[in-house]
PDB file of C-alpha atoms in Angstrom:
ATOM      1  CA  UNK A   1    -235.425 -43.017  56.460  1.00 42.00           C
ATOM      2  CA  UNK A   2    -233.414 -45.243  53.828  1.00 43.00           C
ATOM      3  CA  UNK A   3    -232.438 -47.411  56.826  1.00 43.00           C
ATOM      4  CA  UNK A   4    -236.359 -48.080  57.483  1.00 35.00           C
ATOM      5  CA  UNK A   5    -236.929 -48.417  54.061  1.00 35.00           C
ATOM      6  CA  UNK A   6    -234.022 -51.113  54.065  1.00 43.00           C
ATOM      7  CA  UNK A   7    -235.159 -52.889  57.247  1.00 37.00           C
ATOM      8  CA  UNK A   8    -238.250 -53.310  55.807  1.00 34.00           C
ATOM      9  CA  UNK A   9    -237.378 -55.088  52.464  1.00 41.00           C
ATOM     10  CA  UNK A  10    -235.343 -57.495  54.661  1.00 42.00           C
ATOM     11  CA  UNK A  11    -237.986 -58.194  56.335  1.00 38.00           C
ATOM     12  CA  UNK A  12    -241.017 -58.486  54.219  1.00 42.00           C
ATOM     13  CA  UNK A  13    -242.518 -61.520  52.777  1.00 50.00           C
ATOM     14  CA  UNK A  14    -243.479 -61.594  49.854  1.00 59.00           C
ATOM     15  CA  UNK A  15    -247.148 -63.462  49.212  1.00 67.00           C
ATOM     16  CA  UNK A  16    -246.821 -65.491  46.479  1.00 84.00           C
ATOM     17  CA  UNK A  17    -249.842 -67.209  44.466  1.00 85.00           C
ATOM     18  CA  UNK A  18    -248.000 -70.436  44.867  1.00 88.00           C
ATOM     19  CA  UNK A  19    -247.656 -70.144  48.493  1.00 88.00           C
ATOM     20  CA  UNK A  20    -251.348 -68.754  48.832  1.00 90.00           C
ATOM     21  CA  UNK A  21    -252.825 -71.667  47.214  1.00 91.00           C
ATOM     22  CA  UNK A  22    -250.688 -73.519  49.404  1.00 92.00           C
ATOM     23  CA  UNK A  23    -251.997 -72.158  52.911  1.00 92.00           C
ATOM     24  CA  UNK A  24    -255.265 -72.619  51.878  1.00 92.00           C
ATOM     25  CA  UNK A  25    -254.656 -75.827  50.291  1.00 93.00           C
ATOM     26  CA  UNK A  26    -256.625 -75.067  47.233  1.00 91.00           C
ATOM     27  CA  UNK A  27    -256.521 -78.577  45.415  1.00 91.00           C
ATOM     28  CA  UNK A  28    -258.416 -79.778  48.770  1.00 90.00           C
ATOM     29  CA  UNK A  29    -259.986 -76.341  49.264  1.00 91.00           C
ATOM     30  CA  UNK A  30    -261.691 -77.174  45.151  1.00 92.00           C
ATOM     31  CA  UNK A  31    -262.583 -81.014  46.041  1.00 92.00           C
ATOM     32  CA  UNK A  32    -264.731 -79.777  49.281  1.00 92.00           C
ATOM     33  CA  UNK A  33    -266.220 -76.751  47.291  1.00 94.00           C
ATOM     34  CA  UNK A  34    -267.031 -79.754  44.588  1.00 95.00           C
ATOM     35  CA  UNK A  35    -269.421 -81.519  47.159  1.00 96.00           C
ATOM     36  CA  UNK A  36    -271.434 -78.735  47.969  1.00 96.00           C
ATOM     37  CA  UNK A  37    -271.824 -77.755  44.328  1.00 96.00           C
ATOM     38  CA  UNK A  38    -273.137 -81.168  44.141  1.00 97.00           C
ATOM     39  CA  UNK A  39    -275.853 -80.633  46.874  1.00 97.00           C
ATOM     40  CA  UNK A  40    -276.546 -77.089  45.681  1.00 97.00           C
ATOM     41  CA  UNK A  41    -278.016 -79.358  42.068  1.00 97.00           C
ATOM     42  CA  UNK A  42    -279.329 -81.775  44.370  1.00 97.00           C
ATOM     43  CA  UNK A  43    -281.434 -79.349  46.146  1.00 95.00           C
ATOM     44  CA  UNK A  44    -282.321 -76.622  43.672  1.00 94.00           C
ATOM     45  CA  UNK A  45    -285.493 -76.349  41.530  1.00 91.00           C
ATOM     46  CA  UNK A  46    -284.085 -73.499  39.655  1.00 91.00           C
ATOM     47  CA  UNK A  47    -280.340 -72.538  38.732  1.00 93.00           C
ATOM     48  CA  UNK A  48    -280.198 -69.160  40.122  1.00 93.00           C
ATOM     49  CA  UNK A  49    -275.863 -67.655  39.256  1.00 95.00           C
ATOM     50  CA  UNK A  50    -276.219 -65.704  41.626  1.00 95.00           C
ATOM     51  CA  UNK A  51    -277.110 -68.401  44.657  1.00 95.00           C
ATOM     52  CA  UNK A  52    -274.302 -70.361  42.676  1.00 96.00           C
ATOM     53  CA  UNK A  53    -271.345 -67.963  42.496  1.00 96.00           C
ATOM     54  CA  UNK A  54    -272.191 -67.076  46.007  1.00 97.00           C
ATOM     55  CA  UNK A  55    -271.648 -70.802  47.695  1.00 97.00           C
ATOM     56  CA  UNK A  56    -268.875 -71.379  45.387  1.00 96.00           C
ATOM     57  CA  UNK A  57    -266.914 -68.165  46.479  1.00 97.00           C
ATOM     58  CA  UNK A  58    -268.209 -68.284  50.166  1.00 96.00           C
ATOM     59  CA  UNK A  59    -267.530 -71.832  50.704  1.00 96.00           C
ATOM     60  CA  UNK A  60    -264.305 -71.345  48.928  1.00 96.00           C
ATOM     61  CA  UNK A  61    -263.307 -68.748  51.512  1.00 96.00           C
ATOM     62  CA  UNK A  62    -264.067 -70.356  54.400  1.00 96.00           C
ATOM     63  CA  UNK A  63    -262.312 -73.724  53.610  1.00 95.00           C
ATOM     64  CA  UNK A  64    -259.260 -71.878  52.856  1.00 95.00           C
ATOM     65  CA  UNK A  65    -259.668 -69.892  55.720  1.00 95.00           C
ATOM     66  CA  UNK A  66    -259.832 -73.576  58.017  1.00 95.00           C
ATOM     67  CA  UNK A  67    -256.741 -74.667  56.203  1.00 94.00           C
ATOM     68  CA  UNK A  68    -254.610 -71.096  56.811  1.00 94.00           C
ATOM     69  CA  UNK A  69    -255.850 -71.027  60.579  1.00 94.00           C
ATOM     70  CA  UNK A  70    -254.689 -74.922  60.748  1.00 93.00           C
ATOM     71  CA  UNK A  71    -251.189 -74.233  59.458  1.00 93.00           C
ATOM     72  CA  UNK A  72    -250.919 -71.217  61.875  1.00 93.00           C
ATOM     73  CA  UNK A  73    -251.951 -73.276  64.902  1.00 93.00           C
ATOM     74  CA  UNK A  74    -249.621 -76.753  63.506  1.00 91.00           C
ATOM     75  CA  UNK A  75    -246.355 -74.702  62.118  1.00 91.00           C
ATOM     76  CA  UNK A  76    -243.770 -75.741  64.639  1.00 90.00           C
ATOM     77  CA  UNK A  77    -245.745 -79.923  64.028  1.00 90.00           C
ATOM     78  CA  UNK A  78    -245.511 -79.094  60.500  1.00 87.00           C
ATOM     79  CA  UNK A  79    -241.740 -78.276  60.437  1.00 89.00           C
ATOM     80  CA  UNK A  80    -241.269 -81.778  61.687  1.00 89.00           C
ATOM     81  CA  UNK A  81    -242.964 -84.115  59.601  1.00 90.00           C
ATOM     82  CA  UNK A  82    -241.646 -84.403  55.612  1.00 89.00           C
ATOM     83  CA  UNK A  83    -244.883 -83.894  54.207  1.00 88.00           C
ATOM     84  CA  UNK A  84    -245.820 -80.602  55.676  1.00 86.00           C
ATOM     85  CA  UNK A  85    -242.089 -79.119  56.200  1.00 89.00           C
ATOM     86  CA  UNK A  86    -242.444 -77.320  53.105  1.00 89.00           C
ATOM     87  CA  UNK A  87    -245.678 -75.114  53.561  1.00 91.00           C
ATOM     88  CA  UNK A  88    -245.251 -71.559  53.728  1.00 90.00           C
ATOM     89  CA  UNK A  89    -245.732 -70.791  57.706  1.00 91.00           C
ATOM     90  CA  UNK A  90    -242.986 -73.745  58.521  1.00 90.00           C
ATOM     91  CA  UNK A  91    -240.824 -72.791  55.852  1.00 89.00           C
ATOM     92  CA  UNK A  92    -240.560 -69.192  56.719  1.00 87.00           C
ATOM     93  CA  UNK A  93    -241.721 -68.396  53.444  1.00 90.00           C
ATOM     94  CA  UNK A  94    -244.424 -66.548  54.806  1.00 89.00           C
ATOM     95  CA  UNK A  95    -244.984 -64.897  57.938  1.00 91.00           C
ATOM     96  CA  UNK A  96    -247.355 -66.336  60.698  1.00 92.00           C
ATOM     97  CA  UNK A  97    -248.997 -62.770  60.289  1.00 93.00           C
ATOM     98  CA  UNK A  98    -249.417 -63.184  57.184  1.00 93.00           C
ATOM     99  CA  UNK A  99    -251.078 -66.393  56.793  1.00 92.00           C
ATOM    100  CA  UNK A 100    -253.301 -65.198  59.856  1.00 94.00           C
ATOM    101  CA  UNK A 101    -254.395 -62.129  58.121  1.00 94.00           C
ATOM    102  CA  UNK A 102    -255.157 -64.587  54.721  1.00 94.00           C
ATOM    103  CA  UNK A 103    -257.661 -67.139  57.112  1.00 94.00           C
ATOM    104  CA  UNK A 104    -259.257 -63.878  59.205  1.00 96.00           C
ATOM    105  CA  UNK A 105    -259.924 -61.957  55.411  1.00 96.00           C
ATOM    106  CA  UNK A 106    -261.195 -65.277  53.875  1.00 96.00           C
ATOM    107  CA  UNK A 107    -263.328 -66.017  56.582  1.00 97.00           C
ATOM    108  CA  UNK A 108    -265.166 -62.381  56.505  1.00 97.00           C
ATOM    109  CA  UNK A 109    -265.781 -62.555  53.010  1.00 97.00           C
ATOM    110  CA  UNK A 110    -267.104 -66.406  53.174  1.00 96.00           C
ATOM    111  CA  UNK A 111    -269.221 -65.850  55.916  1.00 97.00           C
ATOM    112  CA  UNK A 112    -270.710 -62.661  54.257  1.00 97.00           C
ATOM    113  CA  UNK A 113    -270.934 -64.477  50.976  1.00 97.00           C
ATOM    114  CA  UNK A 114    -272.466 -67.327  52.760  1.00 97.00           C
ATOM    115  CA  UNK A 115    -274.720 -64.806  54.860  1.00 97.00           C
ATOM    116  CA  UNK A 116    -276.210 -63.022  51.761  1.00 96.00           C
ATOM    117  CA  UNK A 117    -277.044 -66.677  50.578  1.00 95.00           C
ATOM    118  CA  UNK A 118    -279.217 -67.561  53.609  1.00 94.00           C
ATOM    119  CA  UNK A 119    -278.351 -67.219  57.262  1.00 95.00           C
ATOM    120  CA  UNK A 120    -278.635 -71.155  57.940  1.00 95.00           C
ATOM    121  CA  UNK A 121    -275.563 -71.311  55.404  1.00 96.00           C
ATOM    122  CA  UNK A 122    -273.392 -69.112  56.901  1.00 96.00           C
ATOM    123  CA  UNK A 123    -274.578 -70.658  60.327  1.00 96.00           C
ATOM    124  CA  UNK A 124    -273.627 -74.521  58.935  1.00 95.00           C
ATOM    125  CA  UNK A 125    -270.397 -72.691  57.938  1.00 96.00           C
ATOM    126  CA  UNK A 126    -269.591 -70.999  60.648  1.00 96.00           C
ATOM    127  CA  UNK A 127    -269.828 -74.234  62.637  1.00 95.00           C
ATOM    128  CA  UNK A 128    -267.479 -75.973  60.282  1.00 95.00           C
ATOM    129  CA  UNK A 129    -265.119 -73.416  60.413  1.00 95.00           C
ATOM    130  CA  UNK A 130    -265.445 -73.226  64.003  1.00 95.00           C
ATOM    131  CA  UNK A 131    -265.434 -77.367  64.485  1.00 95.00           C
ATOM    132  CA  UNK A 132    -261.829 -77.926  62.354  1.00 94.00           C
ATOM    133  CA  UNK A 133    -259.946 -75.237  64.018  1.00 94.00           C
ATOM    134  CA  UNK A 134    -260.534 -74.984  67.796  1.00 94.00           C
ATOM    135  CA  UNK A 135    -261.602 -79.076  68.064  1.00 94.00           C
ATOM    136  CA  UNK A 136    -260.355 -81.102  65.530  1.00 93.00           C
ATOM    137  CA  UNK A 137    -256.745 -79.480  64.915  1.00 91.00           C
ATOM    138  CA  UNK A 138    -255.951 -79.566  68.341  1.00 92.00           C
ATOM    139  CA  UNK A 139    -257.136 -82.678  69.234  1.00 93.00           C
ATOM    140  CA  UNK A 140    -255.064 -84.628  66.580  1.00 92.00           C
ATOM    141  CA  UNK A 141    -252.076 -84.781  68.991  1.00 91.00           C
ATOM    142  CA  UNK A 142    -254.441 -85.773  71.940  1.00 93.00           C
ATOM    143  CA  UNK A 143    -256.521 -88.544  70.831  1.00 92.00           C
ATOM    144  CA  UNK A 144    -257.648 -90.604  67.901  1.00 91.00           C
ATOM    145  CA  UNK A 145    -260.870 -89.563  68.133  1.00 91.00           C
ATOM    146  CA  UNK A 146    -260.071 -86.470  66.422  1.00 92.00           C
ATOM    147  CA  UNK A 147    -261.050 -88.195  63.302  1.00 93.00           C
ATOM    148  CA  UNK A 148    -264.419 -88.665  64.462  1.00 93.00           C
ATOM    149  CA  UNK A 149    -264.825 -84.617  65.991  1.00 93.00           C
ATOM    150  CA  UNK A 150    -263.292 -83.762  62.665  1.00 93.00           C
ATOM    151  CA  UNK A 151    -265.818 -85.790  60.174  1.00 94.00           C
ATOM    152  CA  UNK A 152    -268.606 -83.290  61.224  1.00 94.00           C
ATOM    153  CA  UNK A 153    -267.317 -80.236  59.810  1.00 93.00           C
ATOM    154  CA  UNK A 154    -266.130 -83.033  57.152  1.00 93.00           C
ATOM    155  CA  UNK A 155    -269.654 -84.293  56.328  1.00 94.00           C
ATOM    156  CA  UNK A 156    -271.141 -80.449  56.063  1.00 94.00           C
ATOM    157  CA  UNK A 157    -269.979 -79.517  52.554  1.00 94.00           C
ATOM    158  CA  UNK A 158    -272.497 -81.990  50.989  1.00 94.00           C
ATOM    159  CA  UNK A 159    -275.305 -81.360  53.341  1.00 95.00           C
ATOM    160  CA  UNK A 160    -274.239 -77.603  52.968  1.00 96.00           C
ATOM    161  CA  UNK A 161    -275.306 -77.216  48.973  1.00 96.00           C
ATOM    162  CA  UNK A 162    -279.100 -78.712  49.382  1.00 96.00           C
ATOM    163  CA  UNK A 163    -279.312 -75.923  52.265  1.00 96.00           C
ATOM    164  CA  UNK A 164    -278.120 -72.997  50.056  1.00 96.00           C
ATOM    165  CA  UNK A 165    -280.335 -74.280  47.455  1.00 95.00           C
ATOM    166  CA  UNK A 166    -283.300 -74.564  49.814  1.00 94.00           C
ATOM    167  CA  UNK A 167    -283.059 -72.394  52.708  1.00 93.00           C
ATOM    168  CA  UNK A 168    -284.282 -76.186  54.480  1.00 91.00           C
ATOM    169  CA  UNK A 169    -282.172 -78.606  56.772  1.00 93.00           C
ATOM    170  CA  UNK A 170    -284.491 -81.523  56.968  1.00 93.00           C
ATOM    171  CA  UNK A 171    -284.233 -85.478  56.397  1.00 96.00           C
ATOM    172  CA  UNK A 172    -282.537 -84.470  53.160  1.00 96.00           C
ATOM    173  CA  UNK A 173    -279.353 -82.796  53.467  1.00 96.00           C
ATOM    174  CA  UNK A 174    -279.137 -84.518  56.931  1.00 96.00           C
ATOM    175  CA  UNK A 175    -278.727 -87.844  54.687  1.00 97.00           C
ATOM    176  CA  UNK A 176    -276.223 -85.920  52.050  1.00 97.00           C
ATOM    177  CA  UNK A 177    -274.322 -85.305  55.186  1.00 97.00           C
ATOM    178  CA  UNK A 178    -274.584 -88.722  56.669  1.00 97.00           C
ATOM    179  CA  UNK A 179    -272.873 -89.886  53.680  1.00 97.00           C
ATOM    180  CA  UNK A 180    -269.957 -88.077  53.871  1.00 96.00           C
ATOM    181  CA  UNK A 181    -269.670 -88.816  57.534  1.00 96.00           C
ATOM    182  CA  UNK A 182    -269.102 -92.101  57.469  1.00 97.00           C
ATOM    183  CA  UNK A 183    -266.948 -91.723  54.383  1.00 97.00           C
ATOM    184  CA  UNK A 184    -263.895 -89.826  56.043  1.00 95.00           C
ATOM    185  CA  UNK A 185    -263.459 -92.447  58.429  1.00 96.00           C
ATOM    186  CA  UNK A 186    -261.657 -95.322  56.070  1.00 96.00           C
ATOM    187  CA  UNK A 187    -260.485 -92.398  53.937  1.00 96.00           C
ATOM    188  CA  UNK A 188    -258.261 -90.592  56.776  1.00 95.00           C
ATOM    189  CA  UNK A 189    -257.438 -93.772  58.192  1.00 96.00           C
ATOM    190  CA  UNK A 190    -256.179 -94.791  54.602  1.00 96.00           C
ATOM    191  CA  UNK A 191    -254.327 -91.450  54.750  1.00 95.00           C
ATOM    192  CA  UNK A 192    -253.265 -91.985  58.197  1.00 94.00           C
ATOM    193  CA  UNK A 193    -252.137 -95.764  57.634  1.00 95.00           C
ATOM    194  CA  UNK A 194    -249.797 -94.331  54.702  1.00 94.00           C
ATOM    195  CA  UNK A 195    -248.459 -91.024  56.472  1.00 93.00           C
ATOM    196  CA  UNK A 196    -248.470 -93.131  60.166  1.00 91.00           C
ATOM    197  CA  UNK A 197    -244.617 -92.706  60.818  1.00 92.00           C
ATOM    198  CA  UNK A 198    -244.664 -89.146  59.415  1.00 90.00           C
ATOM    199  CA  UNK A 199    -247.216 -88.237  61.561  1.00 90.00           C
ATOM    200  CA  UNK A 200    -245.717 -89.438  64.429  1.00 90.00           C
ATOM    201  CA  UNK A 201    -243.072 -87.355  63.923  1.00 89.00           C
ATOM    202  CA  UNK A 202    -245.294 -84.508  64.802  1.00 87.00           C
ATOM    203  CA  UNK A 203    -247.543 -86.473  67.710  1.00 89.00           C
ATOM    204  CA  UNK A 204    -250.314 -86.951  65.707  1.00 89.00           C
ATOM    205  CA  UNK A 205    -252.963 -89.696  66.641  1.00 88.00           C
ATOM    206  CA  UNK A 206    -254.620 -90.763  63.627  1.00 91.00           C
ATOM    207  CA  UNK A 207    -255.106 -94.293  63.529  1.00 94.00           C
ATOM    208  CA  UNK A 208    -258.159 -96.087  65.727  1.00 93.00           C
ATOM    209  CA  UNK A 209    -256.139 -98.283  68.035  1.00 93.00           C
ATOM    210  CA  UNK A 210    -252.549 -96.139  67.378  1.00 90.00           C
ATOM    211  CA  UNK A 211    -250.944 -98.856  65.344  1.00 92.00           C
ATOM    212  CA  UNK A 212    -251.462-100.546  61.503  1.00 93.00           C
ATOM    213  CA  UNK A 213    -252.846-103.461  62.839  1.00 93.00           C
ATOM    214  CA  UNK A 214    -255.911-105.749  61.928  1.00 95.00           C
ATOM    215  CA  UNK A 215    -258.259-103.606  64.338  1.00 95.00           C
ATOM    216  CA  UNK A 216    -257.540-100.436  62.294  1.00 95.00           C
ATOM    217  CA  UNK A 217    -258.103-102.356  59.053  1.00 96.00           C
ATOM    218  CA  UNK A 218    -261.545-103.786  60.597  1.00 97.00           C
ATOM    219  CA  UNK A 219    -263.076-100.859  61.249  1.00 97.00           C
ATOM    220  CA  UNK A 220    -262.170 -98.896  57.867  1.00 97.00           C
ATOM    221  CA  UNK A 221    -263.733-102.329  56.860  1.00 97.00           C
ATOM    222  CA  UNK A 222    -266.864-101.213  59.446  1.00 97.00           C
ATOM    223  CA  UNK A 223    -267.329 -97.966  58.082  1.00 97.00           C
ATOM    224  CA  UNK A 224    -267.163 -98.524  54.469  1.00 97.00           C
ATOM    225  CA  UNK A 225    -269.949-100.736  55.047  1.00 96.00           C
ATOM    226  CA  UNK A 226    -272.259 -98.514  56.684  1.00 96.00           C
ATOM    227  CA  UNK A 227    -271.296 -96.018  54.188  1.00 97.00           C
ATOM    228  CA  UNK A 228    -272.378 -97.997  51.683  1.00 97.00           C
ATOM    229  CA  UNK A 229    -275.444 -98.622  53.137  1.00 97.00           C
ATOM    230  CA  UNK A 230    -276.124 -95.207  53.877  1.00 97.00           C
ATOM    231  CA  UNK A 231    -275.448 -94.104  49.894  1.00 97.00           C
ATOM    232  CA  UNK A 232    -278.431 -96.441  48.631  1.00 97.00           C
ATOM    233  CA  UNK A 233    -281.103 -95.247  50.992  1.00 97.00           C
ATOM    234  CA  UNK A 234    -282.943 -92.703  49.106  1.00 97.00           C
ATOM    235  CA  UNK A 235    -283.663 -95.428  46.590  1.00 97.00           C
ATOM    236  CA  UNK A 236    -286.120 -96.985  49.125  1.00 96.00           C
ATOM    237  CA  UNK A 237    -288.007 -93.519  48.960  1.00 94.00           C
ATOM    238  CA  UNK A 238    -287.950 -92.511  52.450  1.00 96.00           C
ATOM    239  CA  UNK A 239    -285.230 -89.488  52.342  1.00 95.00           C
ATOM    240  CA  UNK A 240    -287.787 -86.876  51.416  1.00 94.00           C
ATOM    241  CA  UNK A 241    -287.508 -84.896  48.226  1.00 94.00           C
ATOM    242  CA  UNK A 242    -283.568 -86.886  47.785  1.00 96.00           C
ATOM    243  CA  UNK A 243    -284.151 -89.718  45.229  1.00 94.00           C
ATOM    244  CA  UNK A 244    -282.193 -92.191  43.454  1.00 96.00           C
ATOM    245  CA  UNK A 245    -283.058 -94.425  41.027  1.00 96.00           C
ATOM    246  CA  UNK A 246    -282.900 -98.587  41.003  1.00 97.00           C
ATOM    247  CA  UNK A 247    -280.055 -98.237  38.282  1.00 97.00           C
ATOM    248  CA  UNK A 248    -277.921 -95.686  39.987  1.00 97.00           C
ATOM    249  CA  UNK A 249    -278.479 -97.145  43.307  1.00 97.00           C
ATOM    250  CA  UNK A 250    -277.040-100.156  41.718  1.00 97.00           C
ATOM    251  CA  UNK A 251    -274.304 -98.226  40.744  1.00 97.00           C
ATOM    252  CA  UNK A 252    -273.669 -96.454  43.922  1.00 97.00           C
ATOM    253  CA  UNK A 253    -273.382 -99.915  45.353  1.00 98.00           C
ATOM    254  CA  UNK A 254    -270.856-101.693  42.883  1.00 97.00           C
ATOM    255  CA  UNK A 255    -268.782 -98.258  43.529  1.00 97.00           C
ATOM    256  CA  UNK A 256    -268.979 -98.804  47.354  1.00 97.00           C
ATOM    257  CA  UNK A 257    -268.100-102.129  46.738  1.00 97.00           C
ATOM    258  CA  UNK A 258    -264.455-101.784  44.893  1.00 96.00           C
ATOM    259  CA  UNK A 259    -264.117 -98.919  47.658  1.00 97.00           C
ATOM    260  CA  UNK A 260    -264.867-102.521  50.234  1.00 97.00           C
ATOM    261  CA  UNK A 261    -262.914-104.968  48.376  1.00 97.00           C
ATOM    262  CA  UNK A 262    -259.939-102.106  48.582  1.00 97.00           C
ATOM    263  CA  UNK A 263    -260.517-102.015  52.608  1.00 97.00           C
ATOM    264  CA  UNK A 264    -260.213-106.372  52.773  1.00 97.00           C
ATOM    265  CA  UNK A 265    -257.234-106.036  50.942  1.00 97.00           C
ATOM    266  CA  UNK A 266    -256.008-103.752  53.551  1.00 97.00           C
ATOM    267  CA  UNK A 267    -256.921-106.069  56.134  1.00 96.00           C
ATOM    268  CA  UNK A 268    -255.324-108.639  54.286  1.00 96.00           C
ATOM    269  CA  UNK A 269    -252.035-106.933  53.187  1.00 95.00           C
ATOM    270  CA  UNK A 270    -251.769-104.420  56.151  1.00 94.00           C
ATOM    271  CA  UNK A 271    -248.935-102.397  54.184  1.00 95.00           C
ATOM    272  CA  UNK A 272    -248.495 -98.925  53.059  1.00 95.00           C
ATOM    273  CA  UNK A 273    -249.212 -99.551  49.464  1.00 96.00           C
ATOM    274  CA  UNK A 274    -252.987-101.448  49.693  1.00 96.00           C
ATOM    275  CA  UNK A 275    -253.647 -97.606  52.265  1.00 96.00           C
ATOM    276  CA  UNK A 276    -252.845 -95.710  49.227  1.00 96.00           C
ATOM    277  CA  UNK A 277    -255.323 -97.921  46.786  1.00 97.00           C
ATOM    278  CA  UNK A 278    -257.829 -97.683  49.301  1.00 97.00           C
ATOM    279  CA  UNK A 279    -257.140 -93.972  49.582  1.00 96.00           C
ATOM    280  CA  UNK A 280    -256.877 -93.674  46.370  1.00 96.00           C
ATOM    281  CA  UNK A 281    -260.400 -95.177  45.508  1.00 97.00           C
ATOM    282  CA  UNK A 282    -262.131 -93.365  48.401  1.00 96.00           C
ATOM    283  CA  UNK A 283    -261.845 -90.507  46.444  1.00 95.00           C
ATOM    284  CA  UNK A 284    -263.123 -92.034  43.510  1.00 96.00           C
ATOM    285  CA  UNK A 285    -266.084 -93.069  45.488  1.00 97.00           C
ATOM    286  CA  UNK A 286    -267.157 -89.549  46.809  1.00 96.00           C
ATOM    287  CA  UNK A 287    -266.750 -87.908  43.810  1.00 96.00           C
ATOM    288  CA  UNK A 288    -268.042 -90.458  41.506  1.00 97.00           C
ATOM    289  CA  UNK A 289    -271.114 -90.622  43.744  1.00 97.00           C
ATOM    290  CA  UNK A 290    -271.732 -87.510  43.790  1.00 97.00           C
ATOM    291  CA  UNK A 291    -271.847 -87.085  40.451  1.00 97.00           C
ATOM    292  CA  UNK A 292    -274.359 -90.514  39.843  1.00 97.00           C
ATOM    293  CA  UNK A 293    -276.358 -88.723  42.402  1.00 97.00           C
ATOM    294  CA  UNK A 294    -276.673 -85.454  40.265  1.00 97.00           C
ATOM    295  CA  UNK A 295    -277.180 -87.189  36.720  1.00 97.00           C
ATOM    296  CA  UNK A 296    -279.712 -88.959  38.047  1.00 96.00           C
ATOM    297  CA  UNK A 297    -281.443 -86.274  39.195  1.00 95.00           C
ATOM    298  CA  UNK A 298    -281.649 -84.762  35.776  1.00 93.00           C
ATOM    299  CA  UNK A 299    -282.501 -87.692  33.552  1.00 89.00           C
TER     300      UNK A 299
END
C-alpha cells in the first residue's frame, strides 16, 4: 500500500492556478468575454444579473475550454516554438489528462450556462467551440486559410452578447459580428508577421502568401479597410435596432484610421517592429470601439 501511495505522489500533477489560467489562456479568455459583454449592452433593454452573470461565466467556460482543447491537440507544435514551450501540457507541468478533463468540465458548465440563457446562445457557442478546435487548430499547419475558417468562431463573441440579450439573430448582431470578422484578419496577420519564424518552427501557416512580403502587407491593408467601413454602417440607419451616432461614427472612423495608417506603415517598413504597432493598435481598435459603441448607446 505505501508503495501505491508513493507511486502516486511521483506521479501526480499538481494543478496550479497559474498553470490553469494558463491552459485556458485567461488574459485572452477575459478580452473575448469583454466583446460579448459589449453586445449583451448593445442588445439589452433591461439589465437583468442574472442574463449577465450567466454569459459572462458561460462564455468564460467555453473559451477556456477552446484554448485547453487547442493546447491538447498542439503540445508536441507547442514544445517547439519559444513562445508556447512553456505552457503547461508541453512543459510537462500538467498532464495531457489533465488539461483534457479542464476543456471537457469547462465546456459542460458553459454550454449549460449558455443553455439556461437561451438555446440560440449555447447553439452560437457550441459552433464556436466546435469551429476553433476540429477546423481552425488543425488547419493552421495545412493552409493559410486557417485564418479565415478561424475568424468565424472569432467574429461570434460580439454577435454572441446582442443574442443573449435578445433571444434574436437578425441584421443586428449579424453586423456586430461582421465587424469582428474582418478585424482578425490584419490583427493575426500582425501577430503572425511578428511570431512568422517561431511559427515556422512548429509548421504553422499564418501569413496570406507564406512570406512578409508586400502582398501580406496589402491585404492587412484590404481588410482594415473594409473593416472600417463595416464599423460606420449603423450610422446610415439601416442595421436595425444597432445605431450609432454622427459623432461616434466619426470617431469609430479616425480610430480605424490610426489602425490604417499602422497597416501602410507595414507595407512600407515590412519589419517585425511596424507588426507589433499594428498589432498593438488592433487591439486598441476593437476594444475602443466597442466601448464608443456602448456609450453611445446610453447617452
Amino acid at each position: 500500500m505505501k508503495t501505491v501511495v508513493h507511486t502516486a505522489k511521483r506521479f501526480a500533477i499538481p494543478v496550479t492556478f497559474t498553470d490553469f489560467k494558463e491552459v485556458t489562456k485567461a488574459g485572452l479568455t477575459i478580452s473575448v468575454v469583454f466583446s460579448s459583454i459589449a453586445g449583451y449592452l448593445l442588445g439589452m433593454v433591461e439589465f437583468d444579473w442574472l442574463s449577465f452573470f450567466l454569459l459572462v461565466f458561460g462564455g468564460y467556460c467555453l473559451v477556456g475550454a477552446s484554448n485547453a482543447y487547442n493546447q491538447v491537440i498542439e503540445k508536441d507544435l507547442d514544445a517547439l516554438m519559444n513562445r508556447t514551450k512553456n505552457r503547461p501540457v508541453p512543459s510537462g507541468r500538467m498532464s495531457v489528462n489533465t488539461a483534457l478533463g479542464i476543456a471537457v468540465v469547462m465546456t459542460l458548465f458553459g454550454l449549460v450556462a449558455l443553455y439556461i440563457l437561451n438555446p440560440k446562445t449555447a447553439m452560437f457557442g457550441a459552433i464556436s467551440l466546435f469551429l476553433y478546435t476540429s477546423a481552425y487548430t488543425p488547419l493552421k499547419t495545412k493552409t493559410p486559410l486557417s485564418v479565415f475558417v478561424g475568424a468565424f468562431p472569432g467574429a461570434i463573441p460580439f454577435m454572441l452578447g446582442w443574442v443573449a440579450a435578445t433571444n434574436e439573430f437578425g441584421i443586428e448582431p449579424g453586423t456586430l459580428f461582421m465587424i469582428q470578422f474582418f478585424w482578425q484578419f490584419p490583427h493575426f496577420w500582425a501577430l503572425g508577421w511578428m511570431l512568422d519564424e517561431d511559427y515556422k518552427k512548429g509548421g504553422f501557416k499564418m501569413l496570406p502568401t507564406g512570406k512578409k512580403d508586400k502582398g501580406t502587407a496589402l491585404q492587412i491593408i484590404m481588410y482594415t479597410f473594409w473593416m472600417i467601413i463595416i464599423s460606420i454602417i449603423p450610422v446610415f440607419g439601416i442595421t436595425g435596432r444597432l445605431h450609432l451616432s454622427i459623432p461616434a461614427a466619426i470617431l469609430v472612423f479616425l480610430l480605424g484610421l490610426g489602425m490604417l495608417f499602422y497597416a501602410f506603415r507595414l507595407y512600407e517598413k515590412r519589419d517585425n517592429k511596424s507588426a507589433k504597432r499594428l498589432m498593438l493598435a488592433s487591439v486598441s481598435y476593437i476594444t475602443l470601439m466597442q466601448l464608443v459603441y456602448v456609450v453611445d448607446k446610453f447617452i
